[in-house]
Coordinates of C-alpha atoms and ligand atoms in Angstrom, one line a residue:
M24 CA -42.0 3.9 -53.7
Q25 CA -41.1 6.7 -51.3
A26 CA -42.2 5.7 -47.8
K27 CA -44.3 8.2 -45.9
E28 CA -42.4 10.3 -43.4
F29 CA -43.0 9.5 -39.8
E30 CA -43.8 12.1 -37.1
N31 CA -44.7 11.5 -33.5
E32 CA -48.3 12.3 -32.5
L33 CA -47.8 14.8 -29.6
T34 CA -51.3 15.9 -28.8
Y35 CA -50.8 17.9 -25.6
H36 CA -47.6 19.5 -26.8
S37 CA -49.3 20.6 -30.0
Y38 CA -52.1 22.3 -28.0
E39 CA -49.4 24.0 -25.9
A40 CA -47.5 25.1 -28.9
D41 CA -50.8 26.6 -30.3
R42 CA -51.3 28.3 -26.9
D43 CA -54.6 26.5 -26.7
V44 CA -54.4 24.2 -23.7
E45 CA -57.9 25.2 -22.6
A46 CA -59.3 23.6 -25.8
F47 CA -57.5 20.4 -24.9
H48 CA -59.1 20.4 -21.4
E49 CA -62.5 21.2 -22.7
A50 CA -62.4 18.5 -25.3
Y51 CA -61.2 15.9 -22.7
E52 CA -63.8 16.9 -20.1
D53 CA -66.6 16.6 -22.7
A54 CA -65.3 13.2 -23.7
V55 CA -65.3 12.1 -20.1
E56 CA -68.9 13.0 -19.7
A57 CA -69.8 11.1 -22.9
V58 CA -67.8 8.0 -22.0
R59 CA -69.3 7.9 -18.5
A60 CA -72.7 7.8 -20.0
E61 CA -72.0 4.6 -21.9
L62 CA -70.3 2.6 -19.2
G63 CA -71.8 -0.5 -17.6
A64 CA -72.6 -2.5 -20.7
T65 CA -72.1 -6.3 -21.1
H66 CA -69.3 -7.2 -23.6
D67 CA -68.7 -10.4 -25.5
H68 CA -65.7 -12.0 -27.2
Y69 CA -65.1 -11.3 -30.8
I70 CA -64.2 -14.4 -32.8
D71 CA -64.2 -14.9 -36.6
G72 CA -65.9 -11.6 -37.2
E73 CA -68.8 -12.2 -34.8
R74 CA -69.7 -11.4 -31.2
V75 CA -69.6 -14.6 -29.1
A76 CA -71.4 -14.6 -25.8
A77 CA -69.8 -16.1 -22.8
A78 CA -71.2 -18.4 -20.1
E79 CA -69.8 -16.1 -17.4
H80 CA -68.7 -12.5 -17.1
F81 CA -66.5 -10.5 -14.8
E82 CA -67.0 -7.0 -13.6
V83 CA -64.4 -4.2 -14.1
T84 CA -64.7 -1.1 -11.9
S85 CA -62.8 2.2 -12.0
P86 CA -59.6 2.3 -9.9
G87 CA -60.6 5.7 -8.5
D88 CA -64.2 4.8 -7.7
Q89 CA -65.0 1.2 -7.4
T90 CA -68.7 1.9 -7.2
R91 CA -68.5 2.9 -10.9
T92 CA -68.8 -0.2 -13.2
I93 CA -66.8 0.0 -16.4
G94 CA -68.6 -3.0 -17.8
E95 CA -69.2 -6.8 -17.6
F96 CA -66.7 -8.6 -19.7
A97 CA -66.8 -12.2 -21.1
A98 CA -64.7 -14.6 -18.9
G99 CA -62.6 -16.4 -21.5
T100 CA -62.2 -20.2 -21.2
P101 CA -59.9 -22.7 -23.0
D102 CA -62.9 -23.5 -25.3
D103 CA -63.1 -19.8 -26.3
I104 CA -59.4 -19.7 -27.0
D105 CA -59.7 -22.9 -29.1
D106 CA -62.5 -21.4 -31.2
A107 CA -60.5 -18.2 -31.7
V108 CA -57.3 -20.0 -32.6
H109 CA -59.2 -22.1 -35.2
A110 CA -60.7 -19.0 -36.7
A111 CA -57.2 -17.5 -37.0
T112 CA -55.6 -20.6 -38.4
A113 CA -58.3 -20.8 -41.1
V114 CA -57.5 -17.4 -42.6
S115 CA -53.8 -17.0 -42.0
D116 CA -52.7 -18.1 -45.5
E117 CA -55.2 -15.7 -47.1
W118 CA -54.1 -12.9 -44.9
E119 CA -50.4 -13.5 -45.8
A120 CA -51.3 -13.4 -49.5
L121 CA -52.7 -9.9 -49.3
G122 CA -50.3 -7.4 -50.7
V123 CA -48.1 -5.0 -48.6
D124 CA -50.1 -1.9 -49.8
E125 CA -53.5 -3.4 -48.9
R126 CA -52.3 -4.5 -45.5
V127 CA -50.6 -1.2 -44.7
E128 CA -53.7 0.8 -45.7
I129 CA -55.8 -0.9 -43.1
F130 CA -53.4 0.2 -40.3
R131 CA -53.1 3.7 -41.6
D132 CA -56.9 4.0 -41.7
A133 CA -57.1 2.6 -38.1
A134 CA -54.6 5.3 -37.1
A135 CA -56.7 8.0 -38.7
E136 CA -59.8 6.8 -36.8
M137 CA -57.9 6.8 -33.5
R138 CA -56.7 10.3 -34.2
E139 CA -60.3 11.3 -34.9
R140 CA -61.5 9.8 -31.6
K141 CA -58.5 10.5 -29.4
F142 CA -60.3 12.4 -26.7
E143 CA -62.9 9.6 -26.3
L144 CA -60.1 7.0 -26.2
A145 CA -58.1 9.1 -23.6
A146 CA -61.2 9.5 -21.4
T147 CA -61.8 5.7 -21.6
I148 CA -58.3 5.1 -20.4
S149 CA -58.6 7.5 -17.5
L150 CA -61.8 5.9 -16.3
E151 CA -60.8 2.3 -16.8
N152 CA -57.1 2.3 -15.8
G153 CA -56.8 5.5 -13.7
K154 CA -54.3 7.5 -15.8
N155 CA -54.5 11.3 -15.6
R156 CA -55.5 13.2 -18.7
T157 CA -52.1 14.0 -20.2
E158 CA -50.8 10.5 -19.5
A159 CA -53.9 8.9 -21.0
M160 CA -53.5 11.1 -24.1
A161 CA -49.8 10.0 -24.4
D162 CA -51.0 6.4 -24.4
V163 CA -53.4 7.2 -27.3
D164 CA -50.6 9.1 -29.1
E165 CA -48.2 6.2 -28.8
A166 CA -50.8 3.7 -30.2
I167 CA -51.2 6.0 -33.2
D168 CA -47.4 6.2 -33.5
F169 CA -47.0 2.4 -33.5
L170 CA -49.6 2.1 -36.3
E171 CA -48.0 4.8 -38.4
F172 CA -44.4 3.7 -37.8
Y173 CA -44.9 0.0 -38.4
S174 CA -46.9 0.9 -41.6
R175 CA -44.0 3.1 -42.7
E176 CA -41.4 0.5 -41.9
F177 CA -43.2 -2.4 -43.5
E178 CA -43.8 -0.4 -46.7
R179 CA -40.2 1.0 -46.7
A180 CA -38.9 -2.6 -46.6
D181 CA -41.4 -3.7 -49.3
G182 CA -42.7 -6.4 -46.9
Y183 CA -39.1 -7.7 -46.4
D184 CA -39.0 -9.3 -49.8
F185 CA -35.8 -9.0 -51.9
D186 CA -34.9 -10.1 -55.3
T187 CA -31.3 -11.4 -54.8
G188 CA -30.5 -11.8 -58.4
E189 CA -28.6 -14.5 -60.3
P190 CA -25.9 -15.7 -57.9
T191 CA -24.7 -18.4 -60.4
P192 CA -25.7 -18.6 -64.1
G193 CA -29.3 -19.7 -64.6
E194 CA -30.2 -19.5 -60.9
H195 CA -32.7 -16.9 -59.8
T196 CA -33.0 -16.2 -56.1
R197 CA -35.4 -14.4 -53.8
N198 CA -34.9 -13.8 -50.0
L199 CA -37.9 -12.9 -47.9
L200 CA -39.4 -12.9 -44.5
R201 CA -42.7 -14.8 -44.0
P202 CA -45.2 -14.8 -41.1
Y203 CA -45.2 -17.7 -38.7
G204 CA -48.9 -18.1 -38.9
V205 CA -50.9 -17.5 -35.7
F206 CA -49.7 -15.2 -32.9
G207 CA -51.1 -14.9 -29.4
V208 CA -51.0 -11.3 -28.1
I209 CA -51.1 -10.9 -24.3
A210 CA -51.1 -7.3 -23.0
P211 CA -50.6 -5.6 -19.6
F212 CA -52.9 -3.0 -17.9
N213 CA -50.5 -0.1 -17.7
F214 CA -50.4 1.0 -21.4
P215 CA -53.7 -0.5 -22.2
M216 CA -54.0 1.1 -25.6
A217 CA -50.4 1.7 -26.8
I218 CA -49.0 -1.7 -25.9
F219 CA -52.1 -3.6 -26.9
V220 CA -52.3 -1.9 -30.3
G221 CA -48.5 -2.0 -30.9
M222 CA -48.1 -5.7 -30.3
T223 CA -51.3 -6.5 -32.2
A224 CA -50.3 -4.4 -35.2
G225 CA -46.8 -5.8 -35.2
A226 CA -48.1 -9.4 -35.4
L227 CA -50.8 -8.5 -38.0
I228 CA -49.0 -6.2 -40.4
T229 CA -46.3 -8.8 -40.9
G230 CA -49.0 -11.3 -42.1
N231 CA -49.9 -13.3 -39.0
A232 CA -53.4 -13.9 -37.8
V233 CA -54.0 -13.0 -34.2
V234 CA -55.8 -14.0 -31.0
A235 CA -55.5 -11.1 -28.6
K236 CA -56.1 -11.1 -24.9
P237 CA -56.0 -7.7 -23.0
A238 CA -55.3 -7.4 -19.3
E239 CA -58.3 -8.3 -17.2
S240 CA -58.5 -4.8 -15.7
T241 CA -58.5 -2.9 -19.0
P242 CA -60.6 -4.8 -21.6
L243 CA -62.8 -1.8 -22.6
I244 CA -60.1 0.3 -24.2
A245 CA -58.7 -2.8 -25.9
E246 CA -62.1 -3.7 -27.3
K247 CA -62.5 -0.2 -28.8
C248 CA -59.1 -0.5 -30.5
M249 CA -59.9 -4.0 -31.8
E250 CA -63.1 -2.6 -33.3
I251 CA -61.3 0.3 -34.9
M252 CA -58.8 -2.1 -36.5
Q253 CA -61.6 -4.4 -37.6
D254 CA -63.6 -1.6 -39.1
A255 CA -60.5 -0.4 -40.9
G256 CA -60.8 -3.5 -43.1
L257 CA -59.4 -6.6 -41.4
P258 CA -61.0 -9.7 -42.9
D259 CA -63.0 -11.8 -40.5
G260 CA -60.9 -14.2 -38.4
V261 CA -57.7 -12.3 -38.8
L262 CA -58.0 -10.5 -35.4
N263 CA -59.9 -12.4 -32.7
F264 CA -60.4 -11.0 -29.3
V265 CA -60.9 -12.9 -26.1
T266 CA -61.2 -11.3 -22.7
G267 CA -60.4 -13.0 -19.4
D268 CA -57.7 -13.7 -16.8
G269 CA -54.3 -15.3 -17.1
P270 CA -54.9 -18.9 -16.0
N271 CA -58.1 -19.4 -18.0
A272 CA -57.5 -17.4 -21.1
G273 CA -53.8 -16.4 -21.3
Q274 CA -52.3 -19.8 -20.4
P275 CA -54.5 -21.8 -22.8
L276 CA -53.5 -19.4 -25.6
V277 CA -49.8 -19.9 -24.9
E278 CA -50.3 -23.7 -24.8
H279 CA -52.5 -24.1 -27.8
E280 CA -50.7 -26.3 -30.4
D281 CA -51.7 -24.0 -33.3
V282 CA -50.3 -20.9 -31.8
D283 CA -46.9 -20.4 -33.4
G284 CA -45.7 -17.4 -31.5
V285 CA -46.5 -15.2 -28.6
V286 CA -46.0 -11.5 -28.1
F287 CA -46.3 -10.5 -24.5
T288 CA -45.7 -7.5 -22.3
G289 CA -46.0 -7.8 -18.6
S290 CA -44.3 -9.1 -15.5
R291 CA -41.1 -11.1 -15.6
K292 CA -42.7 -14.0 -13.8
V293 CA -45.4 -14.5 -16.4
G294 CA -43.2 -13.7 -19.4
E295 CA -40.6 -16.2 -18.4
S296 CA -43.2 -18.8 -17.7
I297 CA -44.5 -18.4 -21.2
Q298 CA -41.0 -18.9 -22.5
R299 CA -40.7 -22.1 -20.4
T300 CA -44.1 -23.4 -21.7
F301 CA -42.8 -22.9 -25.3
F302 CA -39.6 -24.7 -24.5
E303 CA -41.4 -27.6 -22.7
Q304 CA -43.9 -28.0 -25.6
D305 CA -41.1 -28.0 -28.1
K306 CA -42.6 -25.0 -29.9
Q307 CA -40.2 -23.4 -32.4
G308 CA -41.8 -20.0 -32.8
P309 CA -40.8 -16.8 -30.9
V310 CA -41.8 -15.5 -27.5
I311 CA -41.3 -11.8 -27.9
A312 CA -41.6 -10.5 -24.4
E313 CA -41.1 -7.1 -22.8
L314 CA -40.8 -7.5 -19.1
G315 CA -40.2 -5.6 -15.9
G316 CA -37.6 -3.1 -14.7
K317 CA -35.9 -1.7 -11.6
N318 CA -34.7 1.5 -13.2
P319 CA -31.7 3.2 -11.6
V320 CA -30.7 6.9 -11.8
I321 CA -27.3 8.4 -10.9
V322 CA -27.0 11.9 -9.7
S323 CA -23.4 12.9 -9.8
D324 CA -21.7 15.7 -7.9
A325 CA -21.5 17.5 -11.3
A326 CA -25.3 17.4 -11.7
D327 CA -27.7 20.2 -12.1
V328 CA -29.5 19.1 -8.9
D329 CA -32.8 20.9 -9.7
A330 CA -33.0 19.1 -13.1
A331 CA -32.2 15.8 -11.3
V332 CA -35.0 16.4 -8.8
E333 CA -37.5 17.2 -11.5
G334 CA -36.5 14.2 -13.6
V335 CA -36.6 11.7 -10.7
M336 CA -39.9 13.1 -9.4
K337 CA -41.5 12.7 -12.8
G338 CA -39.9 9.3 -13.5
A339 CA -40.9 7.9 -10.1
F340 CA -44.4 9.2 -9.7
S341 CA -46.1 9.8 -13.0
F342 CA -48.9 7.3 -13.4
S343 CA -48.2 6.4 -9.7
G344 CA -45.0 4.5 -10.7
Q345 CA -47.0 1.9 -12.6
K346 CA -44.6 2.0 -15.6
C347 CA -42.0 -0.6 -16.4
S348 CA -39.8 2.4 -17.0
A349 CA -40.4 4.1 -13.6
T350 CA -37.5 5.5 -11.7
S351 CA -37.2 3.3 -8.7
R352 CA -33.7 3.6 -7.2
V353 CA -31.5 6.7 -7.1
Y354 CA -27.7 6.7 -6.5
V355 CA -26.7 10.2 -5.4
H356 CA -23.2 11.4 -4.9
E357 CA -22.7 12.0 -1.1
D358 CA -21.7 15.7 -1.7
V359 CA -25.1 16.5 -3.2
E360 CA -27.2 13.9 -1.4
A361 CA -28.6 16.2 1.3
E362 CA -29.5 19.0 -1.2
F363 CA -31.0 16.5 -3.7
T364 CA -33.0 14.6 -1.0
E365 CA -34.4 17.7 0.6
K366 CA -35.5 19.1 -2.7
L367 CA -37.0 15.8 -3.9
V368 CA -39.1 15.5 -0.7
E369 CA -40.2 19.1 -1.0
R370 CA -41.2 18.6 -4.7
T371 CA -43.0 15.3 -3.9
E372 CA -45.1 16.9 -1.2
E373 CA -46.3 19.5 -3.7
L374 CA -47.8 16.8 -5.9
T375 CA -51.6 16.4 -6.1
V376 CA -53.0 12.9 -5.4
G377 CA -56.4 12.7 -7.0
H378 CA -58.9 11.3 -9.4
A379 CA -57.6 10.5 -12.9
T380 CA -60.1 12.9 -14.5
D381 CA -59.4 15.9 -12.3
R382 CA -57.3 18.5 -14.1
E383 CA -54.8 19.0 -11.3
T384 CA -54.1 15.4 -10.5
F385 CA -50.5 14.2 -10.8
V386 CA -50.6 11.0 -8.7
S387 CA -53.6 8.9 -9.8
P388 CA -55.1 5.8 -8.2
V389 CA -53.4 2.4 -8.4
I390 CA -54.9 -0.4 -10.5
S391 CA -55.9 -3.2 -8.1
D392 CA -56.4 -4.3 -4.5
A393 CA -53.3 -6.4 -4.9
A394 CA -51.3 -3.2 -5.8
L395 CA -52.8 -1.5 -2.7
E396 CA -51.8 -4.4 -0.5
R397 CA -48.3 -4.4 -2.0
Y398 CA -48.0 -0.6 -1.2
E399 CA -49.0 -1.2 2.4
S400 CA -46.5 -4.0 2.7
I401 CA -43.5 -2.2 1.2
T402 CA -44.1 1.0 3.0
E403 CA -44.3 -0.9 6.3
R404 CA -41.0 -2.6 5.6
A405 CA -39.5 0.7 4.6
A406 CA -40.5 2.3 7.9
S407 CA -39.0 -0.7 9.8
D408 CA -35.8 -1.2 7.8
G409 CA -35.2 2.3 6.6
T410 CA -36.5 5.9 6.8
V411 CA -39.7 7.0 5.0
L412 CA -39.0 10.7 4.2
T413 CA -42.4 11.4 2.8
G414 CA -45.5 9.4 1.9
G415 CA -46.2 5.9 3.0
A416 CA -49.9 6.3 3.6
V417 CA -53.0 5.1 1.9
R418 CA -55.5 7.9 1.4
T419 CA -59.2 7.2 2.2
E420 CA -60.6 10.6 3.2
G421 CA -63.6 12.2 1.5
D422 CA -64.2 11.0 -2.0
F423 CA -61.0 8.9 -1.9
A424 CA -63.0 6.3 0.1
D425 CA -64.1 4.3 -2.9
G426 CA -60.8 4.3 -4.7
R427 CA -57.2 3.2 -4.3
F428 CA -55.2 6.3 -3.6
V429 CA -51.7 6.3 -2.1
E430 CA -49.0 8.8 -1.4
P431 CA -45.9 9.1 -3.4
T432 CA -43.1 7.8 -1.2
V433 CA -39.4 8.6 -0.9
V434 CA -37.3 6.3 1.2
T435 CA -33.7 6.3 2.4
D436 CA -31.4 4.3 4.7
V437 CA -32.2 1.0 3.1
P438 CA -29.1 -0.8 1.7
H439 CA -28.7 -1.2 -2.0
E440 CA -28.9 -5.0 -1.4
H441 CA -32.3 -4.8 0.3
D442 CA -35.4 -6.3 -1.5
L443 CA -37.0 -2.9 -1.5
A444 CA -34.1 -1.7 -3.8
R445 CA -34.0 -4.9 -5.9
D446 CA -37.6 -6.0 -6.6
E447 CA -40.0 -4.3 -9.0
H448 CA -42.9 -2.9 -7.0
F449 CA -44.8 -1.0 -9.7
L450 CA -45.9 1.7 -7.3
P451 CA -45.0 5.4 -6.5
F452 CA -42.0 4.3 -4.4
V453 CA -38.4 5.4 -4.8
T454 CA -35.3 4.6 -2.7
I455 CA -32.2 6.9 -2.4
H456 CA -28.7 5.6 -1.9
P457 CA -25.5 7.6 -1.3
I458 CA -22.4 6.9 -3.6
A459 CA -18.8 8.0 -3.3
D460 CA -18.2 8.3 -7.0
L461 CA -19.5 7.5 -10.5
E462 CA -17.8 4.1 -10.5
E463 CA -19.9 3.0 -7.5
G464 CA -23.0 4.4 -9.1
I465 CA -22.5 2.4 -12.3
R466 CA -21.6 -0.8 -10.4
K467 CA -24.7 -0.6 -8.3
S468 CA -27.0 0.5 -11.2
N469 CA -25.8 -2.6 -13.1
D470 CA -26.1 -4.9 -10.1
S471 CA -29.6 -5.9 -11.0
E472 CA -31.3 -8.8 -12.9
Y473 CA -33.2 -6.1 -14.9
G474 CA -31.8 -3.8 -17.6
L475 CA -34.7 -1.8 -18.9
C476 CA -34.2 2.0 -18.4
A477 CA -31.5 4.1 -16.7
G478 CA -30.7 7.7 -16.2
I479 CA -27.8 10.0 -15.2
F480 CA -27.6 13.6 -14.2
S481 CA -24.1 15.1 -14.8
E482 CA -22.9 18.2 -16.5
D483 CA -19.5 16.5 -17.1
D484 CA -19.5 15.1 -20.6
A485 CA -16.8 12.6 -19.8
E486 CA -18.9 11.1 -17.0
V487 CA -21.9 10.9 -19.3
E488 CA -19.9 9.2 -22.1
R489 CA -18.5 6.7 -19.6
W490 CA -21.9 5.9 -18.3
F491 CA -23.3 5.4 -21.8
D492 CA -20.5 2.9 -22.4
E493 CA -20.9 1.0 -19.2
I494 CA -24.5 1.0 -18.2
E495 CA -26.4 -2.3 -18.8
S496 CA -29.7 -1.0 -19.9
G497 CA -31.9 -0.9 -23.0
M498 CA -32.9 2.8 -22.8
C499 CA -30.5 5.3 -21.4
Y500 CA -31.2 9.0 -20.7
A501 CA -28.7 11.7 -19.7
N502 CA -29.9 14.9 -18.0
R503 CA -33.5 14.4 -18.8
S504 CA -35.5 16.6 -16.5
Q505 CA -38.8 15.9 -18.3
S506 CA -38.4 12.4 -16.7
A507 CA -35.3 10.6 -15.7
T508 CA -36.4 7.2 -17.2
T509 CA -39.9 7.3 -18.6
G510 CA -41.5 8.7 -21.7
A511 CA -39.9 7.0 -24.7
L512 CA -41.1 8.0 -28.2
V513 CA -41.7 5.6 -31.0
Q514 CA -38.8 5.6 -33.5
A515 CA -36.6 8.0 -31.5
Q516 CA -36.5 5.9 -28.3
P517 CA -37.4 2.3 -29.2
F518 CA -38.6 0.4 -26.1
G519 CA -37.1 -2.7 -24.7
G520 CA -34.8 -4.2 -22.2
W521 CA -31.6 -6.1 -21.6
K522 CA -31.1 -9.0 -19.2
H523 CA -34.4 -10.2 -17.6
S524 CA -36.3 -7.1 -18.9
G525 CA -36.9 -8.7 -22.2
T526 CA -36.4 -11.9 -24.2
T527 CA -35.2 -10.7 -27.6
G528 CA -33.0 -7.7 -27.4
K529 CA -35.1 -6.0 -30.1
F530 CA -37.3 -3.1 -29.2
A531 CA -40.9 -2.0 -29.7
G532 CA -41.3 1.0 -31.9
G533 CA -37.8 0.4 -33.4
Y534 CA -36.3 -0.6 -36.7
W535 CA -35.8 -4.3 -35.8
Y536 CA -39.1 -5.0 -34.2
L537 CA -41.3 -6.3 -37.1
Q538 CA -38.8 -8.8 -38.4
Q539 CA -39.3 -10.8 -35.2
F540 CA -42.8 -11.8 -36.2
M541 CA -41.5 -13.4 -39.4
R542 CA -39.1 -16.2 -40.5
E543 CA -36.7 -16.2 -43.3
Q544 CA -37.0 -18.1 -46.5
T545 CA -34.8 -18.2 -49.6
Q546 CA -36.3 -19.3 -52.9
T547 CA -34.1 -20.5 -55.7
R548 CA -35.4 -21.2 -59.1
V549 CA -33.3 -22.6 -62.0
E550 CA -34.5 -21.5 -65.4
Ligands
NAD2 P1 -48.9 -9.3 -15.6 O1 -47.7 -10.1 -16.0 O2 -49.6 -9.6 -14.3 O3 -50.1 -9.5 -16.7 C1 -49.8 -9.3 -18.1 C2 -50.8 -10.1 -18.9 O4 -50.5 -11.5 -18.7 C3 -52.3 -10.0 -18.5 O5 -53.0 -9.9 -19.7 C4 -52.5 -11.2 -17.7 O6 -53.9 -11.7 -17.8 C5 -51.7 -12.2 -18.5 N1 -51.3 -13.4 -17.7 C6 -51.2 -13.6 -16.4 N2 -50.8 -14.9 -16.1 C7 -50.7 -15.5 -17.2 C8 -50.3 -16.8 -17.6 N3 -50.0 -17.7 -16.7 N4 -50.2 -17.2 -18.9 C9 -50.5 -16.3 -19.9 N5 -50.9 -15.0 -19.6 C10 -51.0 -14.6 -18.3 O7 -48.5 -7.8 -15.8 P2 -49.3 -6.5 -15.5 O8 -49.6 -6.4 -14.0 O9 -50.5 -6.4 -16.4 O10 -48.3 -5.4 -15.9 C11 -47.2 -5.0 -15.1 C12 -46.0 -5.6 -15.5 O11 -45.7 -5.4 -16.9 C13 -44.7 -5.0 -14.8 O12 -43.9 -6.1 -14.5 C14 -44.1 -4.1 -15.9 O13 -42.8 -3.9 -15.7 C15 -44.4 -4.9 -17.1 N6 -44.4 -4.0 -18.3 C16 -43.3 -4.1 -19.1 C17 -43.2 -3.3 -20.2 C18 -42.0 -3.3 -21.2 O14 -42.1 -2.8 -22.3 N7 -40.9 -3.9 -20.8 C19 -44.2 -2.4 -20.5 C20 -45.3 -2.4 -19.7 C21 -45.4 -3.2 -18.6

């Protein structure tokens, strides 16, 4: 069968191409009003096709306005996880037995429904996790892309089932990939739709049953996506949904003896502890983990400096730097350092800090009190150990009083070896470091335990070629003014990291992702 072609969902760009951005803004603003009106409800777990009430709930509030309750969500416990894993285990064989076409159809139908409801979903993301409207829509688009791409790939490979013929007379062989059984899905807050949907769909489409736990700060958008996948035709028990925190819901899911594999995106600390748990419990299934980054960008003396400024600004400050792919350290050739730095500071000071739902907002609020405290701590250290060129303050004036707003921050005069230039902060914070030549830039870029994204700005093709050869990074972008390190598209720029940025070396939204959720079997029959 001819597999369906794949095209990225590029909502905002398509409105721009149609010269109709006003229609985009109107639809988004109407959706914000509608979603606001439905906030504040109490939400349960979803186990074996039914709502399951919890003994306790936790409140989620909006990062830009903590007086606005998003909802009360079920506080998951080890018992809830146990019930959910049992439900998944009971149906996993039946789910595997369903044909490729039937399974794929469910995810295509879910994608169609998300497309239909994209403005509502984007508005939900803005209110719950604080992303501005174009970033929120990109999150929705990416979720749709994952569903379409994985459906296309699974169908194209015929479910990874090959007739390998008659190797010796009378022997008939088949080589196939089969699901592990039950997967735990543990998601982060920062792409609360795309990553939640992508990981869940990856585990499910390959025939595993799932227990999914979203981040504790973004359960509402995850619940909506779970419902869409469920309504698209998943049999009861195949997708179970438990909300709650890491220690009480995440850890028991990882430790449960009937959970065969875990797919995780989040911090290095948690991801590596999940790996250790699997090892200590002698579990054989995979831990597919996408982790943090400390993404370097080189600006060479052969760079288009204006393009570099634009790329670094967008890479460092979109969604307030709360992206694993955010630009966080910049190695600038000393001949262009003064010009680059001055222009970056100027451009940064033009950015609008504001509420996620306001049209002009570029720098939106940060997710949690812990993130706000981290911001205060690193900007204080930057002021004492280096020079803060712009930013460094928490904003509390006017209607910022009830939210968590911070200024985008550019820092210089901290050595490359300093913690500020080595640790992931996950905030709108970037450090600038002078270099004498490309060699030094590459050496310092690679001198990190992470290897997620990297960028270079140089008009010299030989420099770019050398950099592609030598940079230790999963995603590498040259001369990308739309963002030096962020903004990967499904299929074209599969997402994942080298070194401590990931555990498998295979990337989400790429051609080798789905196989990780399966194990190989050869079947030989003598007739
Ligand atoms: P986090 O690690 O704090 O939380 C991620 C998830 O793990 C949440 O659902 C949380 O409840 C759960 N969790 C926490 N402790 C746990 C435990 N002991 N056992 C099991 N689960 C537990 O991450 P976050 O703050 O939500 O997200 C930010 C991090 O995610 C950053 O480090 C960022 O770089 C990373 N990230 C990586 C990628 C990627 O593709 N490489 C993408 C997005 C985010």
